[in-house]
Amino acid sequence: MKFRLSVIISVLALIAVAALAGRHYWTMVQGDRQEAAIGGPFTLINSEGETVTDADFRGKIMLVYFGYTYCPDVCPTSLTAVAEALDMLGEDAKEFAPIFITVDPERDTPEAMGDYAAAFHPQLVGLTGTVEQVAAAAKAYRVYFAKVQEEGDDPEDYLMDHSAYIYVMDRDGKYVAHFPHGTDPGEMAKKLLELL
Ligand code: NI
């Protein structure tokens, strides 16, 4: 009896370890049901100055990234990776709606967002809004952002600290997964194909 119990405990421990390892992997790739609260409704302004909501993207798999056009490094790198991944998907790219939401609505006008987004990929949608609209969207996606200003600098001359995840939302707008900054575009394309 004692022997059997120890075997059972060992087997259970192995299953637990395997489950944890698997869970860690899938959190990156496929998401975790407990993270299902990421995302939600948003109301923002597109490059034409029109109001758009998350509901306008239903039926497409959204790739949502928050950043700002003055970003010196991180945003261009992430958006380039998204653009390259989409290009690798060929025709399947049309199943996705890549969306770039500014965390700097004071400087990022609708027009600036449109021009900036178009420079990365023809499908990329740039969205801005009022300070309140942007804050609400960022909160829904649990995105951190903060203005960083050096004392004595021009008030217009500041950086934005921001989290840099690419959120993958399914055709119903529900969270599926997120890619951390620095994800290889080929890897991204592979995971995105698995969602089709
Ligand atoms: Ni950035």
CSV table of C-alpha atoms and ligand atoms in Angstrom, one decimal:
chain,number,residue,atom,x,y,z
A,1,MET,CA,0.0,0.0,0.0
A,2,LYS,CA,2.8,2.4,0.9
A,3,PHE,CA,4.6,1.6,-2.3
A,4,ARG,CA,1.5,2.2,-4.4
A,5,LEU,CA,0.8,5.5,-2.7
A,6,SER,CA,4.3,6.7,-3.5
A,7,VAL,CA,3.9,5.6,-7.1
A,8,ILE,CA,0.6,7.5,-7.3
A,9,ILE,CA,2.2,10.6,-5.8
A,10,SER,CA,5.1,10.4,-8.2
A,11,VAL,CA,2.8,10.1,-11.2
A,12,LEU,CA,0.7,13.0,-10.0
A,13,ALA,CA,3.8,15.1,-9.5
A,14,LEU,CA,5.0,14.3,-13.0
A,15,ILE,CA,1.6,15.2,-14.4
A,16,ALA,CA,1.7,18.5,-12.5
A,17,VAL,CA,5.2,19.4,-13.7
A,18,ALA,CA,4.2,18.5,-17.3
A,19,ALA,CA,1.1,20.6,-17.0
A,20,LEU,CA,3.0,23.6,-15.7
A,21,ALA,CA,5.6,23.3,-18.4
A,22,GLY,CA,2.9,23.1,-21.0
A,23,ARG,CA,1.0,25.9,-19.5
A,24,HIS,CA,4.1,28.1,-19.5
A,25,TYR,CA,4.6,27.5,-23.2
A,26,TRP,CA,1.0,28.0,-24.2
A,27,THR,CA,0.7,31.2,-22.2
A,28,MET,CA,3.1,32.7,-24.7
A,29,VAL,CA,1.5,31.1,-27.7
A,30,GLN,CA,-2.1,30.3,-27.1
A,31,GLY,CA,-3.0,32.4,-24.1
A,32,ASP,CA,-4.4,31.3,-20.8
A,33,ARG,CA,-8.1,31.2,-19.9
A,34,GLN,CA,-7.3,33.2,-16.8
A,35,GLU,CA,-6.0,36.0,-18.9
A,36,ALA,CA,-9.3,36.2,-20.8
A,37,ALA,CA,-10.0,39.5,-19.2
A,38,ILE,CA,-7.4,41.2,-21.5
A,39,GLY,CA,-9.1,43.4,-24.1
A,40,GLY,CA,-12.6,44.6,-24.3
A,41,PRO,CA,-14.7,47.4,-25.9
A,42,PHE,CA,-12.9,50.5,-27.2
A,43,THR,CA,-14.1,53.6,-28.9
A,44,LEU,CA,-11.4,55.5,-30.8
A,45,ILE,CA,-10.8,57.7,-33.9
A,46,ASN,CA,-9.4,56.5,-37.2
A,47,SER,CA,-7.1,58.4,-39.6
A,48,GLU,CA,-10.2,59.8,-41.4
A,49,GLY,CA,-11.4,61.3,-38.1
A,50,GLU,CA,-14.2,58.8,-37.8
A,51,THR,CA,-15.3,57.0,-34.6
A,52,VAL,CA,-14.5,53.3,-34.7
A,53,THR,CA,-15.1,50.6,-32.1
A,54,ASP,CA,-13.8,47.1,-31.5
A,55,ALA,CA,-17.1,45.8,-33.0
A,56,ASP,CA,-16.0,47.2,-36.4
A,57,PHE,CA,-13.3,44.5,-36.5
A,58,ARG,CA,-15.5,41.5,-35.7
A,59,GLY,CA,-14.8,38.6,-38.1
A,60,LYS,CA,-11.1,39.5,-38.3
A,61,ILE,CA,-8.4,38.3,-36.0
A,62,MET,CA,-7.1,41.6,-34.4
A,63,LEU,CA,-3.5,42.2,-33.8
A,64,VAL,CA,-3.5,45.0,-31.3
A,65,TYR,CA,-0.4,47.0,-30.4
A,66,PHE,CA,-0.2,50.2,-28.3
A,67,GLY,CA,2.6,52.7,-28.9
A,68,TYR,CA,3.2,56.2,-30.3
A,69,THR,CA,4.6,57.6,-33.5
A,70,TYR,CA,7.4,59.5,-31.8
A,71,CYS,CA,8.7,56.2,-30.3
A,72,PRO,CA,12.4,56.1,-31.1
A,73,ASP,CA,12.9,52.3,-31.2
A,74,VAL,CA,10.5,49.8,-29.7
A,75,CYS,CA,7.3,50.7,-31.7
A,76,PRO,CA,9.0,50.7,-35.1
A,77,THR,CA,10.6,47.4,-34.3
A,78,SER,CA,7.4,45.8,-33.2
A,79,LEU,CA,5.3,47.2,-36.1
A,80,THR,CA,8.0,46.1,-38.6
A,81,ALA,CA,7.8,42.5,-37.1
A,82,VAL,CA,4.0,42.6,-37.5
A,83,ALA,CA,4.3,43.8,-41.1
A,84,GLU,CA,6.8,41.1,-42.0
A,85,ALA,CA,4.7,38.4,-40.4
A,86,LEU,CA,1.6,39.6,-42.4
A,87,ASP,CA,3.6,39.6,-45.6
A,88,MET,CA,4.7,36.0,-44.9
A,89,LEU,CA,1.0,35.0,-44.6
A,90,GLY,CA,0.3,36.0,-48.2
A,91,GLU,CA,-3.4,35.8,-49.0
A,92,ASP,CA,-4.2,34.8,-45.4
A,93,ALA,CA,-3.1,38.2,-44.2
A,94,LYS,CA,-6.5,39.5,-45.1
A,95,GLU,CA,-8.0,37.4,-42.2
A,96,PHE,CA,-6.2,39.7,-39.8
A,97,ALA,CA,-6.8,43.3,-38.7
A,98,PRO,CA,-3.5,44.8,-37.4
A,99,ILE,CA,-4.3,47.8,-35.2
A,100,PHE,CA,-1.9,50.4,-33.8
A,101,ILE,CA,-3.4,52.4,-30.9
A,102,THR,CA,-1.5,55.5,-29.7
A,103,VAL,CA,-0.8,56.1,-26.1
A,104,ASP,CA,0.1,59.7,-27.0
A,105,PRO,CA,-3.1,61.2,-28.3
A,106,GLU,CA,-1.9,64.8,-27.5
A,107,ARG,CA,0.7,64.6,-30.4
A,108,ASP,CA,-0.7,61.7,-32.5
A,109,THR,CA,-3.5,63.2,-34.6
A,110,PRO,CA,-5.7,61.0,-36.8
A,111,GLU,CA,-3.7,62.1,-39.8
A,112,ALA,CA,-0.3,61.4,-38.2
A,113,MET,CA,-1.5,58.0,-37.2
A,114,GLY,CA,-2.7,57.2,-40.7
A,115,ASP,CA,0.5,58.3,-42.3
A,116,TYR,CA,2.6,56.4,-39.8
A,117,ALA,CA,0.6,53.2,-40.0
A,118,ALA,CA,0.7,53.2,-43.8
A,119,ALA,CA,4.5,53.4,-43.7
A,120,PHE,CA,4.6,50.0,-42.1
A,121,HIS,CA,1.9,48.0,-43.8
A,122,PRO,CA,-1.1,48.9,-46.0
A,123,GLN,CA,-3.4,46.9,-43.7
A,124,LEU,CA,-2.2,48.6,-40.5
A,125,VAL,CA,-4.9,50.7,-38.9
A,126,GLY,CA,-3.7,53.7,-36.8
A,127,LEU,CA,-6.1,54.7,-34.1
A,128,THR,CA,-6.1,57.7,-31.7
A,129,GLY,CA,-8.8,59.4,-29.7
A,130,THR,CA,-9.3,61.7,-26.8
A,131,VAL,CA,-7.1,61.3,-23.7
A,132,GLU,CA,-10.0,59.6,-22.0
A,133,GLN,CA,-10.7,57.2,-24.9
A,134,VAL,CA,-7.1,56.2,-25.2
A,135,ALA,CA,-6.8,55.7,-21.4
A,136,ALA,CA,-9.9,53.5,-21.5
A,137,ALA,CA,-8.6,51.3,-24.4
A,138,ALA,CA,-5.2,50.9,-22.7
A,139,LYS,CA,-6.9,50.0,-19.4
A,140,ALA,CA,-9.0,47.3,-21.2
A,141,TYR,CA,-5.8,45.8,-22.6
A,142,ARG,CA,-4.0,46.3,-19.3
A,143,VAL,CA,-1.4,48.4,-21.1
A,144,TYR,CA,0.8,50.5,-19.0
A,145,PHE,CA,1.9,53.9,-20.3
A,146,ALA,CA,3.4,57.1,-18.8
A,147,LYS,CA,4.8,60.3,-20.0
A,148,VAL,CA,8.5,60.7,-19.4
A,149,GLN,CA,9.8,64.3,-19.4
A,150,GLU,CA,13.1,65.6,-18.4
A,151,GLU,CA,13.1,68.8,-16.4
A,152,GLY,CA,13.9,71.8,-18.5
A,153,ASP,CA,13.0,70.1,-21.8
A,154,ASP,CA,10.6,71.6,-24.3
A,155,PRO,CA,7.0,70.6,-23.1
A,156,GLU,CA,6.4,69.0,-26.5
A,157,ASP,CA,9.6,67.0,-26.3
A,158,TYR,CA,8.9,63.9,-24.2
A,159,LEU,CA,8.9,60.1,-24.4
A,160,MET,CA,6.2,57.7,-23.5
A,161,ASP,CA,7.0,54.6,-21.5
A,162,HIS,CA,4.7,51.8,-22.6
A,163,SER,CA,4.2,48.1,-22.5
A,164,ALA,CA,5.0,46.5,-25.8
A,165,TYR,CA,2.9,43.4,-26.4
A,166,ILE,CA,1.1,42.5,-29.6
A,167,TYR,CA,-2.3,41.2,-28.5
A,168,VAL,CA,-4.0,38.6,-30.6
A,169,MET,CA,-7.8,38.7,-30.4
A,170,ASP,CA,-10.1,36.2,-32.1
A,171,ARG,CA,-12.9,37.0,-34.6
A,172,ASP,CA,-15.2,37.6,-31.7
A,173,GLY,CA,-12.8,40.1,-30.1
A,174,LYS,CA,-11.7,37.6,-27.3
A,175,TYR,CA,-8.1,37.4,-26.2
A,176,VAL,CA,-6.2,34.5,-27.6
A,177,ALA,CA,-2.5,35.2,-27.1
A,178,HIS,CA,0.1,37.9,-27.0
A,179,PHE,CA,3.6,38.2,-28.5
A,180,PRO,CA,6.3,39.9,-26.5
A,181,HIS,CA,8.5,42.6,-28.0
A,182,GLY,CA,11.3,41.0,-30.0
A,183,THR,CA,9.2,38.0,-31.3
A,184,ASP,CA,10.6,36.8,-34.6
A,185,PRO,CA,8.3,37.6,-37.5
A,186,GLY,CA,8.6,34.0,-38.8
A,187,GLU,CA,7.6,32.6,-35.4
A,188,MET,CA,4.7,35.1,-35.3
A,189,ALA,CA,3.5,34.1,-38.8
A,190,LYS,CA,3.6,30.4,-37.8
A,191,LYS,CA,1.5,30.9,-34.7
A,192,LEU,CA,-1.0,33.2,-36.6
A,193,LEU,CA,-1.5,30.5,-39.3
A,194,GLU,CA,-2.4,28.0,-36.6
A,195,LEU,CA,-5.3,30.3,-35.6
A,196,LEU,CA,-6.9,30.1,-39.1
B,1,NI,NI,7.1,52.6,-28.5
